[in-house]
Coordinates of C-alpha atoms in Angstrom, one line a residue:
X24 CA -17.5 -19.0 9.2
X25 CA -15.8 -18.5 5.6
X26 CA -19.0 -19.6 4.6
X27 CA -20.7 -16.4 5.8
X28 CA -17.5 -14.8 4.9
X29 CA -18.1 -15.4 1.2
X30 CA -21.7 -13.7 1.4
X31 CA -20.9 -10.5 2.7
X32 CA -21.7 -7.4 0.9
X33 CA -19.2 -4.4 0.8
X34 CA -21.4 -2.1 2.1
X35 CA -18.5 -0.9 4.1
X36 CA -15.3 -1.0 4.4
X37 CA -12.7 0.4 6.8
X38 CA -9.1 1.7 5.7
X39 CA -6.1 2.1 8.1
X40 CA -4.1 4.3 7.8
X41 CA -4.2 7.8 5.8
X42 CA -0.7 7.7 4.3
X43 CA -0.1 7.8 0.6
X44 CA -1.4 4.1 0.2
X45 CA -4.3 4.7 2.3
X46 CA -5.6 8.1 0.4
X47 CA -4.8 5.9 -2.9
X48 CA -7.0 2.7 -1.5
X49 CA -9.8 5.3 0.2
X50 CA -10.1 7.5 -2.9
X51 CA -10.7 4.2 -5.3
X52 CA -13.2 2.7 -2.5
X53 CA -15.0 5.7 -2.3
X54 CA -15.4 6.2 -6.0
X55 CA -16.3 2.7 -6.4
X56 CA -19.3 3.3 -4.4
X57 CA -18.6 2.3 -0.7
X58 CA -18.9 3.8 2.1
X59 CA -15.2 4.3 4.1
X60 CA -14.0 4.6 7.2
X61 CA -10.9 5.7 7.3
X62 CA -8.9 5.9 10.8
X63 CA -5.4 7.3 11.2
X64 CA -3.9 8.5 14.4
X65 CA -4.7 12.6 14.0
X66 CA -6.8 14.9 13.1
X67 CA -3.9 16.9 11.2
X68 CA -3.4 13.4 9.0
X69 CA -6.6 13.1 8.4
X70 CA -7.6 16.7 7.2
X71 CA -4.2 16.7 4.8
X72 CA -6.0 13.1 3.8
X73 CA -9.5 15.0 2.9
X74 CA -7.5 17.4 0.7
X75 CA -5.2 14.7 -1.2
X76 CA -8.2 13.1 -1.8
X77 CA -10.1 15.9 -3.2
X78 CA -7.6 16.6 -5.6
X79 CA -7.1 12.7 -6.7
X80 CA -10.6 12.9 -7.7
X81 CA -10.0 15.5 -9.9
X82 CA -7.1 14.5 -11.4
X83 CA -8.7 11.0 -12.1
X84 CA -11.4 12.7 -14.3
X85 CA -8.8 15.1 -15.6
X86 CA -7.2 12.2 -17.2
X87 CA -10.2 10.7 -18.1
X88 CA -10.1 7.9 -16.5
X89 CA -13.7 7.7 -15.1
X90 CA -16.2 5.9 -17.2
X91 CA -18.7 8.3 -15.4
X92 CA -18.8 11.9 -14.8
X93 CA -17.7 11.8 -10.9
X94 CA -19.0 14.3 -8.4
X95 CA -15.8 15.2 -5.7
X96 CA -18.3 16.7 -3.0
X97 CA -20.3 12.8 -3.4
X98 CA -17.2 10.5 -2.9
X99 CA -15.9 12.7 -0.5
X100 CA -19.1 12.4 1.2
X101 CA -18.7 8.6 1.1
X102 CA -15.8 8.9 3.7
X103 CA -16.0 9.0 7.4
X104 CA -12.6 10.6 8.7
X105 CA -11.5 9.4 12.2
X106 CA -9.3 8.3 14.9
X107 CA -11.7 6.3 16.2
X108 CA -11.2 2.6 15.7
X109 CA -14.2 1.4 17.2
X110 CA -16.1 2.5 14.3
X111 CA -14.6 0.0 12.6
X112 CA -17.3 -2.2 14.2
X113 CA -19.6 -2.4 11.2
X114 CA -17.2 -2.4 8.6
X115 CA -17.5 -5.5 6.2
X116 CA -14.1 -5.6 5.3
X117 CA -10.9 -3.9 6.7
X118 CA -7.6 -2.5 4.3
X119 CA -4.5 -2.0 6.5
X120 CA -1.8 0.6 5.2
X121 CA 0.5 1.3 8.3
X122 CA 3.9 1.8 7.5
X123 CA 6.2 -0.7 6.8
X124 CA 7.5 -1.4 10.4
X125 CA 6.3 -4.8 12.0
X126 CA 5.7 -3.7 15.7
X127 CA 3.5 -0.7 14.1
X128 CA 1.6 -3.4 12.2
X129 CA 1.5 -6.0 15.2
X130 CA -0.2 -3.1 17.5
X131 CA -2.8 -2.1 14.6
X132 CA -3.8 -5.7 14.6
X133 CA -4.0 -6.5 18.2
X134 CA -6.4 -3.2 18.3
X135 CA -8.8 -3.9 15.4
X136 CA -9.7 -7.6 16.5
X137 CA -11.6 -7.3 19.0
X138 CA -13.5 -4.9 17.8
X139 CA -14.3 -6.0 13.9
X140 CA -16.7 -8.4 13.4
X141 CA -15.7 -12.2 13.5
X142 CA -16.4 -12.5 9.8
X143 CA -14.5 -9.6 8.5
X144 CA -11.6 -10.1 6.1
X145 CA -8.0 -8.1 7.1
X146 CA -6.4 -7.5 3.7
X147 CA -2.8 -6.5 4.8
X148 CA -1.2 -3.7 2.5
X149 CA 2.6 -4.3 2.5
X150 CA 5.4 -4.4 -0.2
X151 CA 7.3 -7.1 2.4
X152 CA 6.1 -8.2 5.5
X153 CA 4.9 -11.6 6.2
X154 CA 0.9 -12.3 6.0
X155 CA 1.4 -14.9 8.3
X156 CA 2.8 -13.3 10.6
X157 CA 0.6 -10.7 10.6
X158 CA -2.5 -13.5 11.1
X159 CA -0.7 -14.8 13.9
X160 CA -1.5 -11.6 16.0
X161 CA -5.3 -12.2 15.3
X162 CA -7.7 -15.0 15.9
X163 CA -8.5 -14.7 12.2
X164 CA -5.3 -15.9 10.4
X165 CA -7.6 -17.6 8.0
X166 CA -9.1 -14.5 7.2
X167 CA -6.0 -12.3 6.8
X168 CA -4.2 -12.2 3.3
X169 CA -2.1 -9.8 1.4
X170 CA -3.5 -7.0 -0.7
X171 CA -0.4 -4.9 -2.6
X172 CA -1.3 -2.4 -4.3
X173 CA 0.7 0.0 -6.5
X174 CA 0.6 3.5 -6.5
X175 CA -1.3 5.8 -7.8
X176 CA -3.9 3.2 -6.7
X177 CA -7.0 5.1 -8.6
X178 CA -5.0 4.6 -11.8
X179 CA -2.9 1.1 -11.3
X180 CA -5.8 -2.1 -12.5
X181 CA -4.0 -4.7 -10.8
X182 CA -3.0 -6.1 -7.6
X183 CA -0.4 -8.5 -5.7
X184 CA -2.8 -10.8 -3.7
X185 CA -0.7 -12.6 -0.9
X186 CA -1.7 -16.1 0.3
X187 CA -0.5 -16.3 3.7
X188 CA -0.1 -20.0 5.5
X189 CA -3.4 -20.0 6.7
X190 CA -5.5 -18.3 4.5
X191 CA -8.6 -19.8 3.6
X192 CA -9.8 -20.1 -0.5
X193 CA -12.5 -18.7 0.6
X194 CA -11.1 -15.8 1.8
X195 CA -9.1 -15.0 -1.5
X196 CA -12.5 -15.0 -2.9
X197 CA -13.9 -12.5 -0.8
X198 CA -10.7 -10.7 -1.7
X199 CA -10.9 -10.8 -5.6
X200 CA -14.8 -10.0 -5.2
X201 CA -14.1 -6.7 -3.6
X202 CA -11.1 -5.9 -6.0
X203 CA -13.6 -6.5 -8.6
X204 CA -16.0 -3.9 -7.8
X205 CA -12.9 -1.9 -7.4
X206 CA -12.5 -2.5 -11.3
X207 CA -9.4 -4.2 -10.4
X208 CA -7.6 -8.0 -11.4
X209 CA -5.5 -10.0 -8.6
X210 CA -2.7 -12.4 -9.0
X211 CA -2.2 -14.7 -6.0
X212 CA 1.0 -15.1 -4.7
X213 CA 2.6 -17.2 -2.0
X214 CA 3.9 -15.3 1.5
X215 CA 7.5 -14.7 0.9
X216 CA 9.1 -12.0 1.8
X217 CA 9.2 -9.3 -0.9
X218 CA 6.4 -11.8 -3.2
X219 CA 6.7 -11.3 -6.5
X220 CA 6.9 -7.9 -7.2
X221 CA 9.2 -6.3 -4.4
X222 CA 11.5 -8.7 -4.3
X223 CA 12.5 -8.1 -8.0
X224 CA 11.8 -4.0 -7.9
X225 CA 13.5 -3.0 -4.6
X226 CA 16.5 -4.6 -5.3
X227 CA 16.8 -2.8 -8.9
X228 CA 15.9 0.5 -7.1
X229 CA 18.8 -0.5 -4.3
X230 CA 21.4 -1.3 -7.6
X231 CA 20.6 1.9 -9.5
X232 CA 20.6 4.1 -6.0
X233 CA 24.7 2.4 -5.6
X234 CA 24.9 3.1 -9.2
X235 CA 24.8 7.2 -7.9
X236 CA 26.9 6.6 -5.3
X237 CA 29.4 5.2 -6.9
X238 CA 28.7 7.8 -9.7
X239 CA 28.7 5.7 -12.6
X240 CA 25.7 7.7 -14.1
X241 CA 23.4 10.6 -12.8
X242 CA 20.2 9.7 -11.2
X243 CA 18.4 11.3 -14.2
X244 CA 20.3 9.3 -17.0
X245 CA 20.1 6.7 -14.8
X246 CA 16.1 6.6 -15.4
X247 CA 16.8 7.8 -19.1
X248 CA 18.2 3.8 -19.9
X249 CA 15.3 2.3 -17.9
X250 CA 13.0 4.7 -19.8
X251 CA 14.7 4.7 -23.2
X252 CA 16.2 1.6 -23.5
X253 CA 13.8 -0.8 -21.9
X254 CA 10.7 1.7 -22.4
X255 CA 9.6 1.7 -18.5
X256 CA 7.1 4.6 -18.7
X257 CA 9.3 5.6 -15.3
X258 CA 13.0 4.9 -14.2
X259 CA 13.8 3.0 -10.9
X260 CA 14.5 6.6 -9.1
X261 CA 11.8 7.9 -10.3
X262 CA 9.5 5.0 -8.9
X263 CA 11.5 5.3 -5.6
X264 CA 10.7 9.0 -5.5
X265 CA 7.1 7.9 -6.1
X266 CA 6.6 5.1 -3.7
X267 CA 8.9 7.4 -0.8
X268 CA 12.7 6.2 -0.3
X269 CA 11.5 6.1 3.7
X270 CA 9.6 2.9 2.4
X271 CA 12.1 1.8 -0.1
X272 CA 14.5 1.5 2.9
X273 CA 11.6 0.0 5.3
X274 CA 11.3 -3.0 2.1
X275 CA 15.0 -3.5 1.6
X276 CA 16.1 -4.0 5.3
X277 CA 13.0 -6.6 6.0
X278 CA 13.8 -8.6 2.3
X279 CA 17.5 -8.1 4.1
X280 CA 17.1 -9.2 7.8
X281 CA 14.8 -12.6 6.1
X282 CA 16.7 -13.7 3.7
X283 CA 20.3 -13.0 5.5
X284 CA 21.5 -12.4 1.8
X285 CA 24.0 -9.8 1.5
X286 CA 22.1 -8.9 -2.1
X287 CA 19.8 -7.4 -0.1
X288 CA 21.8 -5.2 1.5
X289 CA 20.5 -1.1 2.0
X290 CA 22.6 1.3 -0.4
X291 CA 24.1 3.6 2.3
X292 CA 23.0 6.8 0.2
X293 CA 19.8 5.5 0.3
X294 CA 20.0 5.2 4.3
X295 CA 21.5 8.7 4.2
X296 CA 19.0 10.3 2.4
X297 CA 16.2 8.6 4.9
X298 CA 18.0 10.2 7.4
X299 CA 18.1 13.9 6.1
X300 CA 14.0 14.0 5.1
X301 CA 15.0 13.3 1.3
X302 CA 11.7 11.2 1.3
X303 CA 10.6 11.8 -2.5
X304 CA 7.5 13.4 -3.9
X305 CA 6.0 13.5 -0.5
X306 CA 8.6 15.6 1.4
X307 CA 9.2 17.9 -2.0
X308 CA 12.7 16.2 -2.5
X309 CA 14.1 12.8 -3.3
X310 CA 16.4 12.0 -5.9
X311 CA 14.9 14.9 -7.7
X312 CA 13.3 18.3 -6.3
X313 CA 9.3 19.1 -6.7
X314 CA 9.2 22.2 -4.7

């Protein structure tokens, strides 16, 4: 089967979910070259989807980060919008970015099995939660690994490639291959919770959020050490503001509930600023304001 697997061509390839992850991951796709499906659960998602995409297109070539002149009507025209699962049947390859919640994830898998095709890889997008596990809802688990990707995704040229236990060599080839044509380089990494790259960064976003708390520094000077002193091109708040403290929180409480390591414990400003919508650049407010 991985054999078959390894000769697929990315003619298509379906994205779940039309959050900030999955506009990043269908954006790059589409101006790749592939055709996308991308599902999400409403129409309303999907048209506020259509217009962050629009205007990720242009910001990419505003930057001038396109190698050629790209047309915004043409890669829009590369993505099929829907709520339809079952045209995910043709798809050659299937990105998941569901929000970090496990029974959310569990239900998206149990739906999209049946009706992909037996030799379609599931690259799972997640900052935390276990590959494995996720393969275990399937009866693909060798074909399911990790794929975490960093946002803005258009402008990041690297990804976190997670091996879960059953994931095939094969399959991380088929993987890297379709990174590739995404102009993109993978580093493989094992399934453990938080990999490489969440388990060091939420925890120094959890630190500098108790570092506000307990009003040791401002969040803005906060971000003015990381940014002056260690020249991070953005502070930790910043990046939580970026990435959405809703998923910050998600991260930290899974790195918390598998390691049972009280290091990992959620900042309870953090938790109270989930609570009142203080979600970051997406609801207009986080640890800064972009109304």
């Amino acid at each position: 089967m991985m054999d078959s697997t390894l000769e697929l061509e990315f003619t298509s390839v379906g994205v779940v979910g039309a959050g900030v992850m999955g506009v990043g991951v269908a954006q790059d796709l589409a101006q790749t070259g592939h055709h996308v499906v991308l599902v999400d659960i409403s129409d309303q998602v999907l048209e506020r989807a259509r217009k962050e995409i629009r205007n990720g297109v242009r910001a990419f070539a505003l930057f001038g980060k396109a190698e050629r002149k790209i047309d915004v009507k043409e890669v829009l025209e590369r993505i099929t919008f829907t709520t339809d699962y079952a045209r995910l049947a043709n798809v050659d390859f299937v990105i998941e970015n569901v929000t970090e919640k496990w029974p959310i994830k569990k239900e998206v898998y149990e739906r999209i099995d049946p009706i992909c095709r037996p030799e379609v890889v599931f690259a799972v997008d997640t900052s935390a939660i276990s590959i494995t596990r996720v393969g275990s809802v399937t009866k693909r688990p060798a074909q399911v690994l990790g794929m975490h990707f960093m946002n803005p995704v258009p402008l990041k040229p690297m990804v976190e490639v997670i091996r879960g236990f059953h994931t095939t060599e094969g399959t991380i080839d088929t993987g890297k291959r379709l990174l590739a044509e995404m102009n993109k380089s993978a580093v493989v990494v094992e399934d453990v919770p938080g990999f490489v790259s969440n388990r060091v960064l939420m925890l120094t976003i959890n630190e500098a959020v108790f570092l506000v708390q307990d009003r040791v520094a401002s969040a803005a000077d906060v971000d003015k050490i990381f940014k002056g002193c260690f020249e991070h091109k953005m502070g930790p708040l910043e990046t939580a503001d970026l990435i959405g403290l809703d998923t910050i929180l998600y991260s930290i409480e899974v790195l918390y509930e598998s390691f049972n390591d009280d290091k990992y414990r959620p900042c309870p400003l953090l938790k109270k600023m989930v609570d009142a919508g203080l979600h970051g650049r997406k609801s207009g407010r986080g640890f800064y304001d972009y109304s």
